[in-house]
Amino acid sequence: MALSLQVIYPITDETHFDYDYYLGTHMPMVGEYMGAHIESVLVTKGLASGPDAPPESYAIATMTFADKSALDSALGAAGPVVADIANFTNTRPQMLIGEVIA
């Protein structure tokens, strides 16, 4: 069964997010350390949370995996990626691991 990992970076009044660092340094690290286990990656930059509503998240990174073994291997290799988060944001990322159903 295919699985996904979504990393959601919520916006609050006290947080910041450096998109240039995220795209230029952090996402290449994801590829370096976890990429062998990932089937696809999609990064979405928050623009709005609905009509005329500001975004509630800076970005959402969605990674898909062939199965639980691939996800577990990627998470096992993610230490340097997780440690790098403080270099581009001070928000606390939320994670959602789910079954890909469509």
Tab-separated table of C-alpha atoms in Angstrom:
chain	number	residue	atom	x	y	z
A	1	MET	CA	0.000	0.000	0.000
A	2	ALA	CA	1.345	3.440	-0.936
A	3	LEU	CA	1.834	5.901	1.907
A	4	SER	CA	2.369	9.635	2.119
A	5	LEU	CA	4.145	11.889	4.545
A	6	GLN	CA	3.013	15.490	4.712
A	7	VAL	CA	4.993	18.095	6.606
A	8	ILE	CA	2.894	21.182	7.320
A	9	TYR	CA	4.481	24.444	8.448
A	10	PRO	CA	1.813	26.501	10.270
A	11	ILE	CA	1.871	30.292	10.388
A	12	THR	CA	1.569	32.156	13.697
A	13	ASP	CA	2.285	35.771	14.638
A	14	GLU	CA	5.608	34.738	16.185
A	15	THR	CA	6.978	32.613	13.341
A	16	HIS	CA	8.986	33.153	10.174
A	17	PHE	CA	9.888	31.014	7.161
A	18	ASP	CA	12.795	31.454	4.717
A	19	TYR	CA	11.545	30.116	1.372
A	20	ASP	CA	14.889	30.665	-0.371
A	21	TYR	CA	16.726	28.502	2.172
A	22	TYR	CA	13.931	25.936	2.189
A	23	LEU	CA	13.978	25.491	-1.580
A	24	GLY	CA	17.704	26.004	-2.157
A	25	THR	CA	19.165	24.046	0.764
A	26	HIS	CA	16.578	22.081	2.743
A	27	MET	CA	14.755	20.343	-0.109
A	28	PRO	CA	18.045	19.228	-1.712
A	29	MET	CA	18.905	17.720	1.704
A	30	VAL	CA	15.615	15.816	1.607
A	31	GLY	CA	16.720	14.404	-1.745
A	32	GLU	CA	20.208	13.580	-0.487
A	33	TYR	CA	19.215	11.782	2.709
A	34	MET	CA	15.724	10.455	1.988
A	35	GLY	CA	15.398	10.553	-1.790
A	36	ALA	CA	16.312	6.930	-2.480
A	37	HIS	CA	13.125	5.905	-0.644
A	38	ILE	CA	10.738	8.573	-1.987
A	39	GLU	CA	8.548	8.048	-5.060
A	40	SER	CA	7.466	11.672	-5.478
A	41	VAL	CA	7.685	15.068	-3.785
A	42	LEU	CA	5.314	18.011	-4.061
A	43	VAL	CA	5.827	21.305	-2.230
A	44	THR	CA	2.929	23.750	-2.008
A	45	LYS	CA	3.406	27.352	-0.850
A	46	GLY	CA	0.427	28.680	1.090
A	47	LEU	CA	-1.355	31.565	-0.622
A	48	ALA	CA	-4.780	31.509	1.027
A	49	SER	CA	-6.951	29.420	3.329
A	50	GLY	CA	-10.067	30.193	1.355
A	51	PRO	CA	-11.622	33.121	-0.457
A	52	ASP	CA	-10.297	36.328	1.098
A	53	ALA	CA	-8.612	34.394	3.944
A	54	PRO	CA	-4.870	34.537	4.597
A	55	PRO	CA	-2.936	31.252	4.517
A	56	GLU	CA	-2.690	29.232	7.714
A	57	SER	CA	0.461	27.428	6.552
A	58	TYR	CA	3.707	28.630	4.996
A	59	ALA	CA	4.054	25.428	3.005
A	60	ILE	CA	3.125	21.762	2.855
A	61	ALA	CA	5.624	19.186	1.625
A	62	THR	CA	4.043	15.943	0.436
A	63	MET	CA	6.212	12.875	-0.149
A	64	THR	CA	4.886	9.545	-1.360
A	65	PHE	CA	6.340	6.102	-0.697
A	66	ALA	CA	5.722	2.693	-2.245
A	67	ASP	CA	5.084	1.065	1.129
A	68	LYS	CA	5.700	1.214	4.875
A	69	SER	CA	9.204	-0.173	4.500
A	70	ALA	CA	10.208	2.707	2.191
A	71	LEU	CA	8.637	5.261	4.552
A	72	ASP	CA	10.412	3.721	7.546
A	73	SER	CA	13.735	3.776	5.687
A	74	ALA	CA	13.273	7.431	4.742
A	75	LEU	CA	12.363	8.400	8.299
A	76	GLY	CA	15.385	6.474	9.565
A	77	ALA	CA	17.628	8.574	7.323
A	78	ALA	CA	15.913	11.894	8.105
A	79	GLY	CA	18.014	12.980	11.111
A	80	PRO	CA	20.041	15.659	9.296
A	81	VAL	CA	16.896	16.874	7.505
A	82	VAL	CA	14.999	17.292	10.763
A	83	ALA	CA	17.991	19.029	12.393
A	84	ASP	CA	18.038	21.530	9.503
A	85	ILE	CA	14.490	22.808	10.115
A	86	ALA	CA	15.713	25.436	12.601
A	87	ASN	CA	17.781	27.000	9.795
A	88	PHE	CA	14.703	28.193	7.863
A	89	THR	CA	11.803	28.454	10.321
A	90	ASN	CA	10.911	28.693	13.971
A	91	THR	CA	7.441	27.230	13.519
A	92	ARG	CA	6.734	23.728	14.818
A	93	PRO	CA	6.025	21.499	11.806
A	94	GLN	CA	3.080	19.146	11.914
A	95	MET	CA	3.285	15.735	10.270
A	96	LEU	CA	0.608	13.554	8.750
A	97	ILE	CA	1.381	10.008	7.641
A	98	GLY	CA	-1.426	8.530	5.607
A	99	GLU	CA	-2.535	5.887	3.174
A	100	VAL	CA	-2.754	7.098	-0.421
A	101	ILE	CA	-6.301	6.251	-1.474
A	102	ALA	CA	-6.746	8.320	-4.656
